[in-house]
Amino acid sequence: MAATTPRSPISPLHCQIKNPNHNPFFTLKLLKRRRKIPLHACSSSESNNQKTRAIELQKLIEDSPYEFNSRDSPASLPRPLTSAQLSNLASEGSRLRVAYQGVRGAYSESAAEKAYPNCEAVPCEQFDTAFEAVERWLVDRAVLPIENSLGGSIHRNYDLLLRHRLHIVGEVKLAIRHCLLANHGIKVEDLKRVLSHPQALAQCENTLTKLGLVREAVDDTAGAAKHVAFHKLKDAGAVASMTAAKIYGLDVLAQDIQDDSDNVTRFLMLAREPIIPGTDKPFKVPDILSPSTYSFILSFMYQTSVVFSLDEGPGMLFKALAVFAMRNINLTKIESRPLQKRALQTPDDSATVFPKYFPYLFYVDFEASMADERAQNALGHLKEFATFMRVLGSYPADNGLP
């Protein structure tokens, strides 16, 4: 097996938001201190409402922990959308600004464009930055990975779902197809090492071992491709997407190098406002279908995500899961995460230093809409004995091909 070395020092990649009217861009990044940015006054031809929105945006920028750097005037910055504007986006054909983690060419960018085909994809340096950008009205949505069919759950985003108050409004599944990339004129036998995200390297373990390449972990796949291209490396390649190869001008030495072709990542679509599932039928249903049959059909169209915690005791988790089983609600995912910043302790003569047990949160996805009476009853039942519970979202399931 080839050796693995520590991460390569790749410079921070801040979130770049394109200006739709100019070629220059401005950079969004976290600040340790706040900075006031003046906003030009509206012209005399603009309405009072536009002036009011400009003043509101000025206040938002002053209160924001982000810094805007622009080569253009501050008045050219894209304005945050109001709730009223968001409700009309679909009918007006407006472009949503959608945050994703990584740089251009990342699989997350492809997922964002699949989720919102006409969106303006906004790259962010970290998952936290994407959450914050939505909360601060700097973007309208975020599309972030939550689990992979080979690598498992992305625990960081489970923790961030609880820390922030965003809502899951959809999901999208993306097939992951890894390629081995290198600069022009470089052959496979010239390579000594390969850069990529740790999960991507793990998913190509067999191929990379056969090639005898030393693996170096970096923050993301597209970032690895960018690093190889920018530094014109001759002894190093990158594991990334075909899209990244086109963006950064790299040659594709090998395609589909993942060990398992069934490599799919599930992404969550996040927004400030939840979807409120209606009780009306979303499509015309023949009268011969009973309400229970229709509810069963609807369960394949929608799913709901919740998080809860329980008291310690025999059978408590069994009792929690039984509220779904007794109502014939199928669970599609269950994940446990430590309940941070608190450890329950029980007096015990034999253990005076460490807690007897640690509290956990349970994240559960199930096939049912919150408009479904079964789901309402199940969560009502769960709430009777759960120490904490929150509905993270009720949204259309992605049952199509990735």
Coordinates of C-alpha atoms in Angstrom, one line a residue:
M1 CA 0.0 0.0 0.0
A2 CA 1.3 3.5 -0.9
A3 CA 2.1 5.8 2.0
T4 CA 0.0 8.8 3.0
T5 CA 1.6 12.1 3.8
P6 CA 0.1 15.1 5.7
R7 CA -2.0 17.7 3.9
S8 CA -0.4 20.0 1.4
P9 CA -0.4 23.7 2.2
I10 CA -3.1 25.1 -0.1
S11 CA -3.9 28.7 0.5
P12 CA -7.4 29.5 1.8
L13 CA -10.0 29.7 -0.9
H14 CA -12.5 32.4 0.1
C15 CA -16.1 32.5 -1.2
Q16 CA -16.2 34.4 -4.5
I17 CA -19.5 35.8 -5.6
K18 CA -19.7 36.9 -9.2
N19 CA -21.0 40.4 -10.1
P20 CA -23.6 39.8 -12.8
N21 CA -22.9 43.2 -14.4
H22 CA -19.1 43.3 -14.4
N23 CA -16.2 41.0 -14.9
P24 CA -14.5 41.9 -11.5
F25 CA -15.7 39.9 -8.5
F26 CA -15.9 40.7 -4.9
T27 CA -14.8 38.4 -2.1
L28 CA -16.8 37.2 0.9
K29 CA -14.8 36.2 3.9
L30 CA -15.2 36.0 7.7
L31 CA -13.7 38.8 9.6
K32 CA -12.4 39.0 13.2
R33 CA -13.7 42.5 13.3
R34 CA -16.5 44.4 11.6
R35 CA -16.0 46.9 9.0
K36 CA -18.5 49.6 7.8
I37 CA -18.9 49.9 4.0
P38 CA -20.7 53.0 2.6
L39 CA -23.5 52.4 0.2
H40 CA -24.1 54.9 -2.6
A41 CA -27.5 56.6 -2.6
C42 CA -30.1 55.7 -5.1
S43 CA -30.6 58.0 -8.1
S44 CA -33.5 60.4 -8.2
S45 CA -35.3 58.3 -10.7
E46 CA -35.6 55.4 -8.2
S47 CA -38.6 54.9 -6.0
N48 CA -38.7 55.5 -2.3
N49 CA -39.0 51.7 -1.8
Q50 CA -35.7 51.2 -3.6
K51 CA -34.0 53.8 -1.3
T52 CA -35.4 52.1 1.7
R53 CA -34.0 48.7 0.6
A54 CA -30.6 50.4 0.0
I55 CA -30.7 51.7 3.6
E56 CA -31.7 48.3 4.9
L57 CA -28.8 46.7 3.0
Q58 CA -26.4 49.3 4.5
K59 CA -27.5 48.3 7.9
L60 CA -27.2 44.6 7.1
I61 CA -23.6 45.1 5.9
E62 CA -22.7 47.0 9.0
D63 CA -24.1 44.2 11.2
S64 CA -22.5 41.4 9.2
P65 CA -19.3 39.6 10.2
Y66 CA -18.3 39.4 6.5
E67 CA -16.1 41.7 4.5
F68 CA -16.9 42.7 1.0
N69 CA -13.9 43.6 -1.3
S70 CA -14.9 44.9 -4.7
R71 CA -13.2 46.6 -7.5
D72 CA -16.5 48.2 -8.4
S73 CA -18.5 50.6 -6.4
P74 CA -20.4 49.2 -3.4
A75 CA -23.7 50.1 -5.0
S76 CA -23.1 47.3 -7.6
L77 CA -23.1 44.6 -5.0
P78 CA -26.0 42.1 -5.4
R79 CA -28.7 42.9 -2.9
P80 CA -30.1 40.4 -0.4
L81 CA -33.6 39.2 -1.4
T82 CA -36.6 39.8 0.8
S83 CA -39.1 37.2 1.7
A84 CA -41.6 38.7 -0.7
Q85 CA -39.1 38.6 -3.5
L86 CA -38.2 34.9 -2.8
S87 CA -41.8 33.9 -3.1
N88 CA -41.9 35.2 -6.7
L89 CA -38.6 33.8 -7.9
A90 CA -40.0 30.8 -9.7
S91 CA -42.6 32.8 -11.6
E92 CA -40.2 35.7 -12.4
G93 CA -37.4 33.4 -13.5
S94 CA -34.9 35.1 -11.2
R95 CA -31.6 33.5 -10.4
L96 CA -31.1 32.2 -6.9
R97 CA -27.7 32.6 -5.3
V98 CA -26.7 29.2 -4.0
A99 CA -23.8 28.6 -1.7
Y100 CA -21.7 25.5 -1.8
Q101 CA -18.4 24.4 -0.1
G102 CA -15.3 24.3 -2.3
V103 CA -14.0 26.1 -5.4
R104 CA -15.2 26.0 -9.0
G105 CA -15.3 22.5 -10.4
A106 CA -16.2 20.9 -7.0
Y107 CA -18.8 18.1 -7.0
S108 CA -20.8 20.4 -4.7
E109 CA -21.1 23.0 -7.5
S110 CA -22.5 20.3 -9.8
A111 CA -25.0 19.4 -7.1
A112 CA -26.0 23.0 -6.7
E113 CA -26.6 23.4 -10.4
K114 CA -28.6 20.2 -10.5
A115 CA -30.7 21.3 -7.6
Y116 CA -31.2 24.8 -9.0
P117 CA -30.5 24.7 -12.8
N118 CA -30.5 28.4 -13.3
C119 CA -28.7 29.4 -10.1
E120 CA -25.6 31.6 -9.5
A121 CA -23.4 29.1 -7.7
V122 CA -21.4 30.8 -4.9
P123 CA -18.2 28.9 -3.7
C124 CA -17.5 29.1 0.0
E125 CA -14.3 28.1 1.9
Q126 CA -16.0 26.1 4.7
F127 CA -19.3 24.5 5.4
D128 CA -19.8 27.0 8.3
T129 CA -19.4 29.9 5.8
A130 CA -22.2 28.5 3.6
F131 CA -24.6 28.2 6.6
E132 CA -23.7 31.8 7.7
A133 CA -24.2 33.2 4.2
V134 CA -27.8 31.9 4.0
E135 CA -28.6 33.2 7.5
R136 CA -27.1 36.6 6.7
W137 CA -29.2 36.9 3.5
L138 CA -25.9 37.0 1.4
V139 CA -27.2 34.0 -0.6
D140 CA -30.6 32.5 -1.0
R141 CA -29.9 28.8 -0.6
A142 CA -27.1 26.4 0.3
V143 CA -26.5 22.9 -1.1
L144 CA -24.2 20.8 1.1
P145 CA -23.3 17.1 1.3
I146 CA -24.7 15.0 4.1
E147 CA -23.8 11.4 3.2
N148 CA -22.0 9.3 0.6
S149 CA -22.8 5.7 -0.4
L150 CA -19.2 4.6 0.2
G151 CA -17.8 7.1 2.7
G152 CA -20.8 7.4 5.0
S153 CA -22.1 10.5 6.8
I154 CA -20.6 13.9 6.8
H155 CA -20.7 14.5 10.5
R156 CA -19.7 18.1 10.4
N157 CA -22.9 19.1 8.6
Y158 CA -25.1 17.1 11.0
D159 CA -23.6 19.2 13.8
L160 CA -24.1 22.4 11.8
L161 CA -27.8 21.6 11.1
L162 CA -28.4 21.7 14.9
R163 CA -26.2 24.7 15.5
H164 CA -28.0 26.8 12.9
R165 CA -31.6 27.5 12.3
L166 CA -31.8 26.7 8.6
H167 CA -34.4 24.3 7.1
I168 CA -34.1 21.4 4.7
V169 CA -36.2 22.2 1.7
G170 CA -35.0 19.5 -0.7
E171 CA -32.4 16.9 -1.5
V172 CA -30.4 16.0 -4.6
K173 CA -28.3 12.9 -5.3
L174 CA -25.2 13.1 -7.5
A175 CA -23.2 10.3 -9.0
I176 CA -19.5 10.8 -8.2
R177 CA -17.1 9.9 -11.0
H178 CA -13.4 10.5 -10.2
C179 CA -10.7 11.2 -12.8
L180 CA -6.9 11.2 -12.5
L181 CA -5.8 14.7 -13.7
A182 CA -2.4 16.1 -14.5
N183 CA -0.8 19.0 -16.4
H184 CA -0.3 18.9 -20.2
G185 CA 2.4 16.5 -21.3
I186 CA 2.5 14.6 -18.1
K187 CA 2.1 10.9 -18.2
V188 CA 0.9 8.5 -15.5
E189 CA 4.4 7.1 -15.1
D190 CA 5.7 10.6 -14.4
L191 CA 3.5 10.9 -11.3
K192 CA 4.9 10.2 -7.8
R193 CA 2.0 11.6 -5.8
V194 CA -1.6 12.5 -6.0
L195 CA -3.7 15.2 -4.2
S196 CA -7.4 15.1 -3.3
H197 CA -9.9 15.1 -0.6
P198 CA -9.4 12.3 1.9
Q199 CA -12.7 10.6 0.9
A200 CA -11.9 10.8 -2.8
L201 CA -8.5 9.2 -2.1
A202 CA -10.1 6.4 0.0
Q203 CA -12.7 5.8 -2.8
C204 CA -9.8 5.3 -5.3
E205 CA -7.6 3.2 -3.0
N206 CA -7.1 0.2 -5.2
T207 CA -6.3 2.2 -8.4
L208 CA -3.9 4.5 -6.6
T209 CA -2.2 1.6 -4.9
K210 CA -1.6 -0.2 -8.2
L211 CA -0.1 3.0 -9.6
G212 CA 2.2 3.3 -6.5
L213 CA 1.2 6.9 -5.9
V214 CA 1.8 8.7 -2.5
R215 CA -1.5 10.2 -1.4
E216 CA -1.7 13.7 0.0
A217 CA -5.0 15.0 1.5
V218 CA -6.3 18.5 0.8
D219 CA -9.5 20.3 1.6
D220 CA -11.4 19.4 -1.6
T221 CA -11.1 17.7 -5.0
A222 CA -11.4 20.8 -7.2
G223 CA -9.0 22.6 -4.9
A224 CA -6.4 19.9 -5.6
A225 CA -6.9 20.3 -9.3
K226 CA -6.5 24.0 -9.0
H227 CA -3.3 23.6 -6.9
V228 CA -1.7 21.2 -9.4
A229 CA -2.6 23.6 -12.3
F230 CA -1.6 26.8 -10.6
H231 CA 1.8 25.5 -9.5
K232 CA 2.4 23.6 -12.8
L233 CA 3.4 20.5 -10.8
K234 CA 5.1 17.8 -12.9
D235 CA 5.3 15.0 -10.4
A236 CA 1.8 15.3 -8.9
G237 CA -1.7 14.7 -10.2
A238 CA -5.2 15.3 -8.7
V239 CA -8.3 13.1 -8.2
A240 CA -11.2 15.3 -9.2
S241 CA -14.1 15.7 -11.7
M242 CA -14.1 16.0 -15.4
T243 CA -15.5 19.5 -14.9
A244 CA -12.5 20.5 -12.8
A245 CA -10.2 19.3 -15.6
K246 CA -11.9 21.6 -18.1
I247 CA -11.9 24.6 -15.8
Y248 CA -8.2 24.4 -14.8
G249 CA -6.9 23.1 -18.1
L250 CA -5.7 19.7 -17.0
D251 CA -5.4 16.5 -19.0
V252 CA -7.5 13.5 -18.0
L253 CA -5.1 10.5 -17.6
A254 CA -7.8 8.1 -16.4
Q255 CA -11.6 8.2 -15.9
D256 CA -13.8 6.4 -13.4
I257 CA -11.0 5.4 -11.2
Q258 CA -13.2 4.9 -8.1
D259 CA -13.1 1.4 -6.7
D260 CA -16.9 1.1 -6.6
S261 CA -19.1 2.4 -9.5
D262 CA -22.0 2.8 -7.1
N263 CA -20.6 6.1 -5.7
V264 CA -23.4 8.6 -4.9
T265 CA -23.4 11.6 -2.6
R266 CA -26.6 12.9 -1.2
F267 CA -26.8 16.7 -0.8
L268 CA -29.3 18.8 1.3
M269 CA -30.9 22.0 0.0
L270 CA -31.1 24.5 2.8
A271 CA -33.1 27.7 3.2
R272 CA -34.1 30.3 5.8
E273 CA -37.8 29.4 5.5
P274 CA -39.2 25.8 5.6
I275 CA -41.5 24.2 3.1
I276 CA -45.0 24.0 4.6
P277 CA -46.5 20.8 3.0
G278 CA -50.0 21.4 1.9
T279 CA -52.8 19.0 2.8
D280 CA -54.2 19.3 -0.8
K281 CA -53.3 16.5 -3.2
P282 CA -50.4 17.6 -5.4
F283 CA -51.8 15.6 -8.4
K284 CA -55.1 14.3 -9.5
V285 CA -55.9 11.0 -7.9
P286 CA -58.5 8.5 -9.1
D287 CA -61.5 8.3 -6.8
I288 CA -61.0 4.6 -6.4
L289 CA -57.9 5.3 -4.2
S290 CA -58.5 5.3 -0.5
P291 CA -57.0 8.0 1.7
S292 CA -54.6 5.4 3.1
T293 CA -53.4 4.4 -0.3
Y294 CA -52.9 8.0 -1.3
S295 CA -51.0 8.6 1.9
F296 CA -48.8 5.6 1.0
I297 CA -48.1 7.0 -2.5
L298 CA -47.3 10.4 -1.0
S299 CA -44.8 8.9 1.4
F300 CA -42.5 8.1 -1.6
M301 CA -42.7 11.7 -2.8
Y302 CA -41.8 13.4 0.5
Q303 CA -39.6 12.7 3.4
T304 CA -39.1 14.4 6.8
S305 CA -35.9 14.9 8.8
V306 CA -36.0 15.2 12.6
V307 CA -33.5 15.3 15.5
F308 CA -34.2 14.3 19.0
S309 CA -32.6 13.2 22.3
L310 CA -33.7 10.8 24.9
D311 CA -33.3 10.0 28.6
E312 CA -31.0 7.1 29.4
G313 CA -32.7 3.9 30.2
P314 CA -33.5 0.4 28.9
G315 CA -35.4 0.3 25.6
M316 CA -35.6 4.1 25.2
L317 CA -34.4 4.1 21.6
F318 CA -36.6 1.1 20.8
K319 CA -39.5 3.1 22.2
A320 CA -38.6 6.1 20.1
L321 CA -38.4 4.1 16.9
A322 CA -41.6 2.2 17.6
V323 CA -43.7 5.4 17.2
F324 CA -42.8 5.2 13.5
A325 CA -43.1 1.4 13.1
M326 CA -46.6 1.2 14.7
R327 CA -47.8 3.7 12.1
N328 CA -46.1 1.9 9.2
I329 CA -43.7 4.8 8.5
N330 CA -40.4 3.7 6.9
L331 CA -37.1 5.1 8.2
T332 CA -34.5 5.8 5.5
K333 CA -31.7 7.0 7.8
I334 CA -30.7 7.1 11.4
E335 CA -27.5 8.8 12.7
S336 CA -26.3 9.3 16.2
R337 CA -24.1 12.2 17.3
P338 CA -22.8 13.2 20.7
L339 CA -24.7 15.9 22.5
Q340 CA -21.9 18.4 22.9
K341 CA -21.1 20.6 25.9
R342 CA -23.0 18.4 28.3
A343 CA -22.3 14.9 29.8
L344 CA -24.8 13.3 32.1
Q345 CA -23.3 11.9 35.2
T346 CA -24.8 9.3 37.5
P347 CA -23.4 8.8 41.0
D348 CA -21.4 5.6 41.0
D349 CA -18.9 4.4 43.7
S350 CA -16.8 2.7 41.1
A351 CA -16.6 5.7 38.7
T352 CA -15.8 9.1 40.3
V353 CA -14.0 10.8 37.3
F354 CA -15.7 9.8 34.1
P355 CA -19.5 10.0 33.4
K356 CA -21.3 6.7 33.4
Y357 CA -22.8 7.4 29.9
F358 CA -22.8 10.2 27.4
P359 CA -25.9 11.8 25.9
Y360 CA -26.6 11.4 22.2
L361 CA -28.7 13.1 19.6
F362 CA -30.5 11.0 17.0
Y363 CA -31.1 12.2 13.5
V364 CA -33.8 10.3 11.7
D365 CA -35.2 10.6 8.1
F366 CA -38.5 9.0 7.4
E367 CA -40.8 8.6 4.4
A368 CA -43.8 10.8 5.1
S369 CA -44.8 14.4 4.7
M370 CA -45.6 16.6 7.7
A371 CA -49.0 17.0 6.1
D372 CA -49.5 13.2 6.7
E373 CA -51.6 12.5 9.8
R374 CA -49.4 9.5 10.6
A375 CA -46.3 11.7 10.7
Q376 CA -48.0 14.3 12.9
N377 CA -49.2 11.6 15.3
A378 CA -45.8 9.8 15.4
L379 CA -44.0 13.1 16.3
G380 CA -46.6 14.0 18.8
H381 CA -46.1 10.6 20.4
L382 CA -42.3 11.0 20.3
K383 CA -42.5 14.4 21.9
E384 CA -44.2 13.0 25.0
F385 CA -41.0 11.3 26.2
A386 CA -38.1 12.9 24.1
T387 CA -36.0 15.4 26.1
F388 CA -35.5 17.4 22.9
M389 CA -37.0 17.3 19.4
R390 CA -36.8 19.5 16.3
V391 CA -38.1 19.0 12.8
L392 CA -35.3 19.9 10.4
G393 CA -37.5 19.9 7.3
S394 CA -40.2 18.1 5.3
Y395 CA -39.4 18.1 1.6
P396 CA -39.6 16.3 -1.7
A397 CA -37.4 13.2 -1.9
D398 CA -35.0 12.8 -4.8
N399 CA -36.0 9.4 -6.2
G400 CA -34.6 9.9 -9.6
L401 CA -31.3 8.7 -11.1
P402 CA -28.2 10.4 -9.7

